[in-house]
CSV table of C-alpha atoms and ligand atoms in Angstrom, one decimal:
chain,number,residue,atom,x,y,z
A,27,MET,CA,54.6,-36.8,-14.5
A,28,GLU,CA,50.9,-36.0,-14.1
A,29,ALA,CA,49.8,-37.8,-11.0
A,30,PHE,CA,46.5,-38.9,-12.5
A,31,GLN,CA,45.9,-39.2,-16.2
A,32,TYR,CA,43.6,-41.0,-18.6
A,33,ARG,CA,45.2,-43.6,-21.0
A,34,ASP,CA,42.8,-45.2,-23.4
A,35,ASN,CA,39.9,-43.9,-21.4
A,36,GLN,CA,41.1,-45.5,-18.2
A,37,LEU,CA,42.2,-43.5,-15.2
A,38,TYR,CA,45.8,-44.2,-14.1
A,39,CYS,CA,47.6,-43.1,-10.9
A,40,GLU,CA,51.2,-42.8,-12.2
A,41,ASP,CA,51.6,-46.2,-14.0
A,42,VAL,CA,48.9,-48.1,-12.2
A,43,PRO,CA,45.3,-48.4,-13.5
A,44,VAL,CA,42.9,-47.1,-10.7
A,45,ALA,CA,40.3,-49.7,-11.6
A,46,ARG,CA,42.8,-52.5,-10.7
A,47,LEU,CA,43.3,-50.9,-7.3
A,48,ALA,CA,39.6,-50.7,-6.7
A,49,GLU,CA,39.3,-54.4,-7.5
A,50,GLU,CA,42.2,-55.3,-5.3
A,51,TYR,CA,41.5,-53.1,-2.3
A,52,GLY,CA,37.7,-52.4,-2.6
A,53,THR,CA,35.9,-49.1,-2.4
A,54,PRO,CA,35.7,-46.4,-1.1
A,55,LEU,CA,39.5,-46.1,-1.5
A,56,TYR,CA,41.9,-43.3,-1.3
A,57,VAL,CA,44.7,-43.5,-3.9
A,58,TYR,CA,47.8,-41.3,-3.6
A,59,SER,CA,50.6,-40.6,-6.0
A,60,GLY,CA,54.0,-40.6,-4.3
A,61,SER,CA,55.7,-38.7,-7.1
A,62,ALA,CA,53.2,-35.9,-7.0
A,63,ILE,CA,53.8,-35.5,-3.3
A,64,VAL,CA,57.6,-35.6,-3.6
A,65,ASP,CA,57.6,-33.3,-6.7
A,66,THR,CA,55.7,-30.6,-4.9
A,67,LEU,CA,57.9,-30.8,-1.9
A,68,LYS,CA,61.0,-30.5,-4.2
A,69,THR,CA,59.5,-27.5,-6.0
A,70,LEU,CA,58.9,-25.8,-2.7
A,71,GLN,CA,62.4,-26.5,-1.5
A,72,GLU,CA,63.8,-25.1,-4.8
A,73,VAL,CA,61.8,-21.9,-5.1
A,74,TYR,CA,62.8,-20.8,-1.6
A,75,ALA,CA,66.4,-22.1,-1.8
A,76,GLU,CA,67.8,-18.6,-1.3
A,77,VAL,CA,66.6,-18.4,2.2
A,78,ASP,CA,67.6,-21.8,3.4
A,79,PRO,CA,64.0,-23.0,3.8
A,80,LEU,CA,62.6,-25.5,6.1
A,81,VAL,CA,59.4,-27.0,4.6
A,82,CYS,CA,57.3,-28.2,7.5
A,83,TYR,CA,54.6,-30.3,5.9
A,84,SER,CA,51.4,-29.6,7.7
A,85,VAL,CA,50.5,-33.1,9.0
A,86,LYS,CA,46.8,-32.2,9.5
A,87,ALA,CA,46.3,-32.3,5.7
A,88,ASN,CA,47.1,-36.0,5.4
A,89,SER,CA,48.8,-37.7,8.3
A,90,ASN,CA,49.2,-41.2,6.8
A,91,LEU,CA,52.4,-42.7,8.1
A,92,SER,CA,53.6,-43.8,4.6
A,93,ILE,CA,53.2,-40.3,3.4
A,94,LEU,CA,55.0,-38.8,6.3
A,95,ARG,CA,57.9,-41.3,5.8
A,96,LEU,CA,58.0,-40.5,2.1
A,97,LEU,CA,58.2,-36.7,2.9
A,98,LYS,CA,60.8,-37.3,5.6
A,99,ALA,CA,62.9,-39.3,3.2
A,100,HIS,CA,63.0,-36.2,0.9
A,101,GLY,CA,64.0,-33.8,3.6
A,102,SER,CA,60.7,-32.5,4.8
A,103,GLY,CA,60.1,-31.1,8.3
A,104,PHE,CA,56.7,-31.1,9.9
A,105,ASP,CA,54.0,-28.9,11.3
A,106,VAL,CA,51.9,-30.6,14.0
A,107,VAL,CA,49.0,-29.3,16.0
A,108,SER,CA,48.5,-32.0,18.6
A,109,GLY,CA,50.3,-34.6,20.6
A,110,GLY,CA,48.8,-37.1,18.3
A,111,GLU,CA,50.3,-35.6,15.2
A,112,LEU,CA,53.7,-35.3,17.0
A,113,PHE,CA,53.4,-39.0,17.8
A,114,ARG,CA,52.8,-39.8,14.2
A,115,VAL,CA,55.8,-37.8,13.0
A,116,LEU,CA,58.1,-39.5,15.5
A,117,ARG,CA,56.6,-42.9,14.6
A,118,ALA,CA,57.4,-42.1,10.9
A,119,GLY,CA,61.0,-41.3,11.8
A,120,GLY,CA,60.5,-37.5,11.4
A,121,ASP,CA,63.1,-35.2,13.0
A,122,PRO,CA,61.6,-33.3,16.0
A,123,ALA,CA,64.3,-30.7,15.5
A,124,ARG,CA,62.6,-30.0,12.1
A,125,THR,CA,59.1,-30.0,13.6
A,126,VAL,CA,57.1,-27.0,14.7
A,127,PHE,CA,54.2,-27.3,17.1
A,128,ALA,CA,51.2,-25.1,16.4
A,129,GLY,CA,47.5,-24.9,17.6
A,130,VAL,CA,45.4,-22.7,19.8
A,131,GLY,CA,44.8,-25.2,22.6
A,132,LYS,CA,47.9,-27.1,23.5
A,133,SER,CA,47.4,-28.9,26.8
A,134,ASP,CA,50.2,-29.2,29.5
A,135,PRO,CA,50.9,-32.8,28.7
A,136,GLU,CA,51.2,-32.0,25.0
A,137,ILE,CA,53.6,-29.1,25.8
A,138,ALA,CA,55.7,-31.4,27.9
A,139,GLN,CA,55.6,-34.1,25.2
A,140,ALA,CA,56.9,-31.6,22.6
A,141,ILE,CA,59.6,-30.2,24.9
A,142,GLU,CA,60.7,-33.7,25.7
A,143,ALA,CA,60.8,-34.6,22.0
A,144,GLY,CA,62.8,-31.4,21.3
A,145,VAL,CA,60.7,-29.6,18.7
A,146,LEU,CA,62.2,-26.8,16.8
A,147,MET,CA,59.7,-24.3,18.2
A,148,PHE,CA,56.2,-23.7,19.5
A,149,ASN,CA,53.9,-21.4,17.5
A,150,VAL,CA,52.4,-19.5,20.4
A,151,GLU,CA,48.8,-18.3,20.0
A,152,SER,CA,48.1,-16.3,23.2
A,153,GLU,CA,49.6,-14.9,26.4
A,154,ALA,CA,47.9,-17.6,28.5
A,155,GLU,CA,49.6,-20.3,26.4
A,156,LEU,CA,52.9,-18.5,26.6
A,157,GLU,CA,52.6,-18.7,30.4
A,158,ALA,CA,51.7,-22.4,30.3
A,159,ILE,CA,54.7,-23.2,28.1
A,160,ALA,CA,57.0,-21.1,30.3
A,161,ARG,CA,55.7,-22.9,33.4
A,162,VAL,CA,56.0,-26.5,31.9
A,163,ALA,CA,59.5,-25.8,30.5
A,164,SER,CA,60.7,-24.4,33.8
A,165,SER,CA,59.3,-27.4,35.7
A,166,MET,CA,61.3,-29.6,33.3
A,167,GLY,CA,64.4,-27.4,33.7
A,168,ARG,CA,64.4,-26.6,30.0
A,169,VAL,CA,64.2,-23.5,27.8
A,170,ALA,CA,61.4,-23.7,25.2
A,171,PRO,CA,62.0,-22.1,21.8
A,172,ILE,CA,59.0,-20.2,20.7
A,173,ALA,CA,57.6,-18.2,17.7
A,174,LEU,CA,54.8,-15.8,18.4
A,175,ARG,CA,51.9,-16.3,16.0
A,176,VAL,CA,50.8,-12.9,14.7
A,177,ASN,CA,47.7,-11.8,12.9
A,178,PRO,CA,48.7,-9.4,10.2
A,179,ASP,CA,45.1,-8.6,9.7
A,180,VAL,CA,45.0,-9.2,6.0
A,181,ASP,CA,42.0,-10.7,4.1
A,182,PRO,CA,43.1,-13.9,2.4
A,183,LYS,CA,39.9,-13.9,0.3
A,184,THR,CA,39.1,-17.5,1.0
A,185,HIS,CA,36.2,-19.5,2.6
A,186,ARG,CA,35.2,-17.9,5.9
A,187,TYR,CA,35.9,-21.2,7.7
A,188,THR,CA,39.5,-21.3,6.4
A,189,SER,CA,40.4,-17.6,6.9
A,190,THR,CA,42.6,-17.2,10.0
A,191,GLY,CA,44.8,-14.1,9.8
A,192,GLN,CA,42.2,-11.4,10.6
A,193,LYS,CA,41.7,-9.5,13.8
A,194,GLN,CA,38.5,-11.2,14.8
A,195,SER,CA,40.0,-14.7,14.3
A,196,LYS,CA,40.6,-17.0,17.3
A,197,PHE,CA,44.2,-17.6,16.0
A,198,GLY,CA,47.3,-15.7,17.0
A,199,VAL,CA,47.6,-12.2,18.4
A,200,ASP,CA,47.4,-8.8,16.7
A,201,ILE,CA,50.6,-6.9,16.0
A,202,GLU,CA,50.2,-4.3,18.9
A,203,ARG,CA,49.6,-7.0,21.4
A,204,ALA,CA,52.5,-9.1,20.0
A,205,LEU,CA,54.8,-6.2,21.0
A,206,ARG,CA,53.4,-6.1,24.5
A,207,ILE,CA,53.7,-9.8,24.8
A,208,ALA,CA,57.3,-9.8,23.5
A,209,GLU,CA,58.2,-7.3,26.3
A,210,GLY,CA,56.8,-9.9,28.8
A,211,VAL,CA,58.8,-12.7,27.3
A,212,LYS,CA,62.0,-10.9,28.3
A,213,GLY,CA,61.2,-11.7,31.9
A,214,MET,CA,60.6,-15.4,31.2
A,215,PRO,CA,63.9,-17.3,31.4
A,216,SER,CA,62.4,-20.6,30.3
A,217,LEU,CA,61.4,-19.2,26.9
A,218,THR,CA,63.5,-18.0,24.0
A,219,MET,CA,61.8,-16.2,21.1
A,220,ILE,CA,63.6,-17.5,18.0
A,221,GLY,CA,60.8,-16.9,15.5
A,222,MET,CA,57.7,-15.2,14.3
A,223,HIS,CA,54.8,-17.1,12.8
A,224,MET,CA,52.0,-16.1,10.5
A,225,HIS,CA,49.3,-18.3,8.9
A,226,ILE,CA,46.7,-16.2,7.2
A,227,GLY,CA,44.3,-18.9,5.9
A,228,SER,CA,43.9,-21.9,3.7
A,229,GLN,CA,43.2,-22.4,0.0
A,230,ILE,CA,44.5,-18.9,-0.8
A,231,THR,CA,44.7,-18.6,-4.6
A,232,THR,CA,46.3,-15.2,-5.0
A,233,VAL,CA,49.7,-13.9,-3.8
A,234,GLU,CA,48.7,-10.4,-2.7
A,235,PRO,CA,47.6,-11.4,0.9
A,236,TYR,CA,51.1,-13.0,1.4
A,237,ALA,CA,52.9,-9.9,0.1
A,238,LYS,CA,50.9,-7.7,2.5
A,239,ALA,CA,51.4,-10.0,5.4
A,240,VAL,CA,55.2,-10.3,4.8
A,241,GLU,CA,55.5,-6.5,4.7
A,242,LYS,CA,54.0,-6.2,8.2
A,243,GLY,CA,56.0,-9.2,9.4
A,244,VAL,CA,59.3,-7.8,8.4
A,245,GLU,CA,58.6,-4.6,10.3
A,246,LEU,CA,57.6,-6.5,13.4
A,247,ILE,CA,60.7,-8.7,13.3
A,248,GLY,CA,62.8,-5.6,13.3
A,249,LYS,CA,61.0,-4.4,16.4
A,250,LEU,CA,61.3,-7.8,18.1
A,251,ARG,CA,65.0,-7.9,17.5
A,252,ALA,CA,65.4,-4.3,18.7
A,253,MET,CA,64.0,-5.6,22.0
A,254,GLY,CA,66.7,-8.2,22.1
A,255,HIS,CA,64.9,-11.3,20.9
A,256,PRO,CA,67.0,-13.6,18.8
A,257,VAL,CA,64.4,-13.9,16.0
A,258,ALA,CA,66.1,-16.1,13.4
A,259,TRP,CA,63.0,-17.7,11.8
A,260,TYR,CA,60.2,-16.3,9.8
A,261,ASN,CA,57.4,-18.9,9.7
A,262,MET,CA,55.0,-18.0,6.9
A,263,GLY,CA,52.6,-20.8,7.6
A,264,GLY,CA,50.6,-22.6,4.9
A,265,GLY,CA,47.6,-21.9,2.9
A,266,TYR,CA,49.0,-22.1,-0.7
A,267,GLY,CA,45.9,-22.8,-2.9
A,268,ILE,CA,45.4,-25.6,-5.4
A,269,GLY,CA,43.2,-26.1,-8.5
A,270,TYR,CA,40.0,-27.9,-7.6
A,271,ARG,CA,38.2,-26.9,-10.8
A,272,GLY,CA,41.1,-26.1,-13.0
A,273,PRO,CA,44.1,-23.8,-12.7
A,274,GLU,CA,42.5,-21.3,-10.3
A,275,ALA,CA,45.4,-21.0,-7.9
A,276,ARG,CA,48.6,-19.1,-8.8
A,277,PRO,CA,51.7,-21.4,-9.3
A,278,ILE,CA,54.0,-22.1,-6.4
A,279,LYS,CA,56.8,-20.0,-7.9
A,280,GLU,CA,54.6,-16.8,-7.8
A,281,PHE,CA,53.8,-17.2,-4.1
A,282,ALA,CA,57.6,-17.5,-3.6
A,283,ASP,CA,58.2,-14.3,-5.6
A,284,ALA,CA,55.8,-12.5,-3.3
A,285,ILE,CA,57.2,-13.8,-0.1
A,286,LEU,CA,61.0,-13.9,-0.8
A,287,PRO,CA,61.9,-10.2,-0.9
A,288,GLY,CA,60.6,-9.6,2.6
A,289,ILE,CA,62.3,-12.7,4.1
A,290,LYS,CA,65.6,-11.7,2.5
A,291,ALA,CA,65.2,-8.2,3.8
A,292,ALA,CA,64.6,-9.6,7.3
A,293,GLY,CA,67.6,-11.8,7.0
A,294,CYS,CA,65.8,-14.7,8.4
A,295,ARG,CA,65.5,-18.4,7.6
A,296,LEU,CA,62.1,-19.3,6.2
A,297,ALA,CA,59.8,-21.9,7.5
A,298,ILE,CA,56.6,-22.7,5.7
A,299,GLU,CA,53.8,-25.1,6.6
A,300,PRO,CA,52.2,-26.3,3.4
A,301,GLY,CA,49.6,-29.0,3.6
A,302,ARG,CA,47.1,-28.9,0.8
A,303,VAL,CA,49.5,-27.9,-1.9
A,304,ILE,CA,51.6,-31.0,-1.2
A,305,ALA,CA,48.8,-33.6,-0.7
A,306,GLY,CA,45.6,-32.2,-2.2
A,307,ASN,CA,46.1,-33.0,-5.9
A,308,ALA,CA,48.1,-36.0,-5.1
A,309,GLY,CA,45.0,-38.0,-4.1
A,310,VAL,CA,41.7,-39.2,-5.4
A,311,LEU,CA,38.8,-40.9,-3.6
A,312,VAL,CA,37.6,-43.9,-5.6
A,313,SER,CA,34.0,-45.0,-5.1
A,314,ARG,CA,31.5,-47.4,-6.8
A,315,VAL,CA,28.0,-46.6,-8.0
A,316,LEU,CA,25.4,-48.5,-6.0
A,317,TYR,CA,22.2,-47.2,-7.4
A,318,THR,CA,20.8,-44.6,-9.8
A,319,LYS,CA,17.6,-42.9,-8.8
A,320,GLN,CA,15.2,-40.2,-10.0
A,321,SER,CA,13.1,-38.1,-7.7
A,322,GLY,CA,10.9,-35.6,-9.6
A,323,ASP,CA,13.3,-34.2,-12.1
A,324,LYS,CA,16.3,-34.7,-9.9
A,325,ARG,CA,18.7,-37.6,-10.8
A,326,PHE,CA,20.8,-39.2,-8.1
A,327,LEU,CA,23.9,-41.2,-8.3
A,328,ILE,CA,24.2,-43.2,-5.0
A,329,GLN,CA,27.7,-44.4,-4.6
A,330,ASP,CA,29.6,-46.0,-1.7
A,331,ALA,CA,31.7,-43.0,-0.6
A,332,ALA,CA,29.9,-40.7,1.8
A,333,MET,CA,30.4,-37.5,3.9
A,334,ASN,CA,32.1,-39.7,6.5
A,335,ASP,CA,34.8,-40.4,3.9
A,336,LEU,CA,35.1,-36.9,2.4
A,337,ILE,CA,33.3,-34.2,4.4
A,338,ARG,CA,34.5,-31.1,2.4
A,339,PRO,CA,31.5,-30.8,0.1
A,340,ALA,CA,29.1,-31.1,3.0
A,341,LEU,CA,31.1,-28.8,5.3
A,342,TYR,CA,32.3,-26.1,3.0
A,343,GLU,CA,30.3,-26.7,-0.1
A,344,SER,CA,33.7,-27.4,-1.7
A,345,PHE,CA,33.9,-28.3,-5.3
A,346,HIS,CA,35.7,-31.5,-6.2
A,347,ARG,CA,36.0,-32.7,-9.8
A,348,ILE,CA,34.3,-36.1,-10.3
A,349,TRP,CA,34.7,-38.3,-13.3
A,350,PRO,CA,34.3,-42.0,-14.2
A,351,VAL,CA,37.4,-44.1,-13.7
A,352,ALA,CA,36.6,-45.8,-17.1
A,353,VAL,CA,35.3,-43.1,-19.5
A,354,PRO,CA,32.3,-44.4,-21.4
A,355,GLU,CA,32.5,-44.5,-25.3
A,356,GLY,CA,32.2,-41.2,-26.9
A,357,PHE,CA,33.1,-39.1,-23.8
A,358,PRO,CA,36.4,-37.3,-23.3
A,359,ALA,CA,38.7,-37.4,-20.2
A,360,PRO,CA,37.7,-34.5,-18.0
A,361,PRO,CA,39.1,-31.2,-19.4
A,362,ALA,CA,41.8,-29.5,-17.4
A,363,ASP,CA,39.3,-26.6,-16.9
A,364,TYR,CA,36.1,-28.1,-15.5
A,365,GLU,CA,33.9,-25.3,-16.6
A,366,ALA,CA,33.9,-26.5,-20.2
A,367,GLU,CA,30.6,-28.1,-21.2
A,368,ILE,CA,30.7,-31.7,-22.3
A,369,PRO,CA,27.9,-32.8,-24.7
A,370,GLY,CA,25.9,-35.9,-23.6
A,371,THR,CA,26.4,-35.3,-19.9
A,372,GLU,CA,23.4,-34.9,-17.5
A,373,PRO,CA,23.3,-33.2,-14.1
A,374,ARG,CA,23.3,-35.6,-11.2
A,375,ASP,CA,23.6,-35.3,-7.4
A,376,VAL,CA,26.4,-37.6,-6.4
A,377,VAL,CA,25.4,-38.8,-2.9
A,378,GLY,CA,26.4,-41.3,-0.4
A,379,PRO,CA,24.6,-43.9,1.8
A,380,ILE,CA,24.5,-41.7,5.0
A,381,CYS,CA,21.2,-40.7,6.5
A,382,GLU,CA,21.6,-37.0,6.0
A,383,SER,CA,20.6,-34.6,3.2
A,384,GLY,CA,24.0,-33.1,3.6
A,385,ASP,CA,25.6,-36.3,2.5
A,386,PHE,CA,26.7,-35.4,-1.0
A,387,LEU,CA,30.0,-35.2,-3.0
A,388,ALA,CA,28.5,-33.0,-5.7
A,389,LYS,CA,25.2,-31.4,-6.7
A,390,ASP,CA,23.8,-31.1,-10.2
A,391,ARG,CA,27.1,-32.3,-11.6
A,392,ALA,CA,27.3,-32.9,-15.3
A,393,LEU,CA,28.4,-36.5,-15.8
A,394,PRO,CA,28.2,-39.2,-18.5
A,395,PRO,CA,25.5,-41.8,-18.0
A,396,LEU,CA,26.6,-44.3,-15.3
A,397,ASP,CA,25.3,-47.5,-13.8
A,398,ARG,CA,25.6,-49.8,-10.9
A,399,GLY,CA,29.1,-51.1,-10.5
A,400,ASP,CA,30.8,-48.2,-12.3
A,401,LEU,CA,33.7,-46.5,-10.6
A,402,LEU,CA,34.0,-42.8,-9.9
A,403,ALA,CA,37.0,-40.8,-9.1
A,404,THR,CA,36.6,-37.7,-6.8
A,405,PHE,CA,39.7,-35.6,-7.5
A,406,SER,CA,41.8,-33.3,-5.2
A,407,ALA,CA,41.0,-35.5,-2.2
A,408,GLY,CA,44.5,-36.0,-1.0
A,409,ALA,CA,44.3,-33.2,1.6
A,410,TYR,CA,41.7,-32.9,4.3
A,411,GLY,CA,40.0,-36.0,3.0
A,412,MET,CA,40.9,-39.1,5.0
A,413,VAL,CA,42.1,-37.0,8.0
A,414,MET,CA,38.6,-35.6,8.4
A,415,ALA,CA,36.9,-39.0,7.9
A,416,SER,CA,34.7,-40.4,10.7
A,417,ASN,CA,32.8,-43.6,11.5
A,418,TYR,CA,29.4,-41.9,11.3
A,419,ASN,CA,26.7,-44.4,10.7
A,420,THR,CA,29.2,-47.0,11.9
A,421,ARG,CA,30.9,-47.0,8.6
A,422,PRO,CA,34.5,-48.4,8.6
A,423,ARG,CA,36.9,-45.8,7.2
A,424,ALA,CA,38.3,-46.3,3.7
A,425,ALA,CA,41.6,-48.0,2.9
A,426,GLU,CA,44.5,-45.9,1.5
A,427,VAL,CA,46.9,-46.9,-1.2
A,428,LEU,CA,50.2,-45.2,-2.1
A,429,VAL,CA,51.4,-45.5,-5.7
A,430,GLU,CA,55.0,-45.0,-6.7
A,431,GLY,CA,55.7,-45.5,-10.4
A,432,GLY,CA,54.2,-48.9,-11.4
A,433,THR,CA,54.0,-50.1,-7.8
A,434,ALA,CA,51.0,-49.7,-5.4
A,435,ARG,CA,50.9,-50.7,-1.8
A,436,LEU,CA,48.4,-50.5,1.0
A,437,ALA,CA,49.1,-47.5,3.2
A,438,ARG,CA,46.2,-48.1,5.5
A,439,ARG,CA,44.0,-51.2,5.6
A,440,ARG,CA,40.3,-50.8,5.5
A,441,GLU,CA,38.8,-50.7,9.0
A,442,THR,CA,36.9,-53.8,10.1
A,443,LEU,CA,33.7,-53.9,12.0
A,444,ASP,CA,35.6,-55.2,15.0
A,445,ASP,CA,37.9,-52.1,14.8
A,446,LEU,CA,34.8,-50.0,15.2
A,447,VAL,CA,33.8,-51.5,18.5
A,448,ALA,CA,37.2,-52.3,19.9
A,449,ALA,CA,37.5,-49.3,22.3
A,450,GLU,CA,34.0,-50.1,23.7
A,451,GLU,CA,34.3,-53.7,24.5
A,452,GLY,CA,35.5,-55.5,27.6
A,453,LEU,CA,34.9,-52.5,29.8
B,20,LIG,N1,49.7,-23.9,9.3
B,20,LIG,C1,48.6,-23.7,10.1
B,20,LIG,C2,48.9,-22.9,11.4
B,20,LIG,C3,47.3,-24.1,9.8
B,20,LIG,O1,46.3,-23.8,10.6
B,20,LIG,C4,47.1,-24.8,8.6
B,20,LIG,C5,45.8,-25.2,8.2
B,20,LIG,C6,48.2,-25.1,7.8
B,20,LIG,C7,49.5,-24.6,8.2
B,20,LIG,C8,48.1,-25.8,6.5
B,20,LIG,O2,47.4,-25.1,5.6
B,20,LIG,P1,47.3,-25.5,4.0
B,20,LIG,O3,48.6,-25.3,3.4
B,20,LIG,O4,46.9,-27.0,4.0
B,20,LIG,O5,46.3,-24.7,3.5
B,20,LIG,N2,39.8,-28.5,6.5
B,20,LIG,C9,40.0,-27.3,5.7
B,20,LIG,C10,41.3,-26.7,5.8
B,20,LIG,C11,41.7,-26.3,7.2
B,20,LIG,C12,43.0,-25.7,7.3
B,20,LIG,C13,43.4,-25.6,8.7
B,20,LIG,N3,44.8,-25.1,8.9
B,20,LIG,C14,39.7,-27.8,4.2
B,20,LIG,O6,39.3,-28.9,4.0
B,20,LIG,O7,39.8,-26.9,3.3
């Protein structure tokens, strides 16, 4: 089923009218479709079935406990980048033995926490980190499983802030250095190199960068094994793009077709760390129009969601489709391809209440006429939405609702003003 669809000009999440959720839980409100999340997970599990895949959902995309529980119930593993994310996975009942621990700056306590929990492997980003893991593991009398994160030096052709697999990036090590480091690992009895990791960037819409990366990875795995390392896992990272405007990203199956031959040739198990492709189009941010305003010939729609709720437009100039929750008479539901012109619309800046010019969800966006009280849906907000939210301007963070079929339930209550000062009081 389509996660979000218009029926009789009303936006639905699965079988629940979004307007009803806004009434019940207030705005701004994140609304997620459980079946969209599960369907994508299942598709990923199926398209890679030949190489016994472990889908490690990238918790950073959306770390809500209800979503983690849902994914866990359908066989997902997890990719975490902090002790905090690992804590969430464990709290949600996730299996540490199906969890990988990535990130460029793991602290000693985080390393110890992950060893204690028994994570599947650490994605190691530098020599210095390798030494830290070896030292912590040895002090605990344990052997830590690791995968070296390698930069294949391919251009993922994505936003410069979300490109990670090139030589000048702070992530991973280049292939030549990887071989030198791997030599060193042989003398570290508290480490075992069971995998190789690559993550080349995020919101990658074409399959070629993956194909190129895999080619380099397979060759490297051969060399690592020849050195005696028991490399059994090829972790291909995340980055699979989604449609923000329309169908701009290649389908999941095509990414798999590009990746699978290499993994089969290497004779490895495949791990992947998808975040956005699972959660992104499974969520919308619902907001309510507070004021309309004109300044010169600019028209503004001031609504109650702000950059503290969804920072992607301000931070990356990202495009998110926006459309009324109740479509006014005479206007269509938004077309699947957003580039189409819709007669009767006018360009507006959709802005929030925060005291910054950068506080916008969209600029010069063609929208039907709207008024105070009308509800707006900002689409593709399920990934890197709520997780990047802040309390800037002392704004309580939004509530989150998870819909499954005809049922909706609160997945995070709206923060109260007391929540916002709780860590500062009584000191
Ligand atoms: N694995 C690693 C090592 C990563 O660094 C990331 C994302 C992922 C997996 C998941 O990538 P995905 O499948 O979601 O593309 N805040 C930015 C995205 C930052 C991505 C950071 N790393 C945004 O809003 O576009």
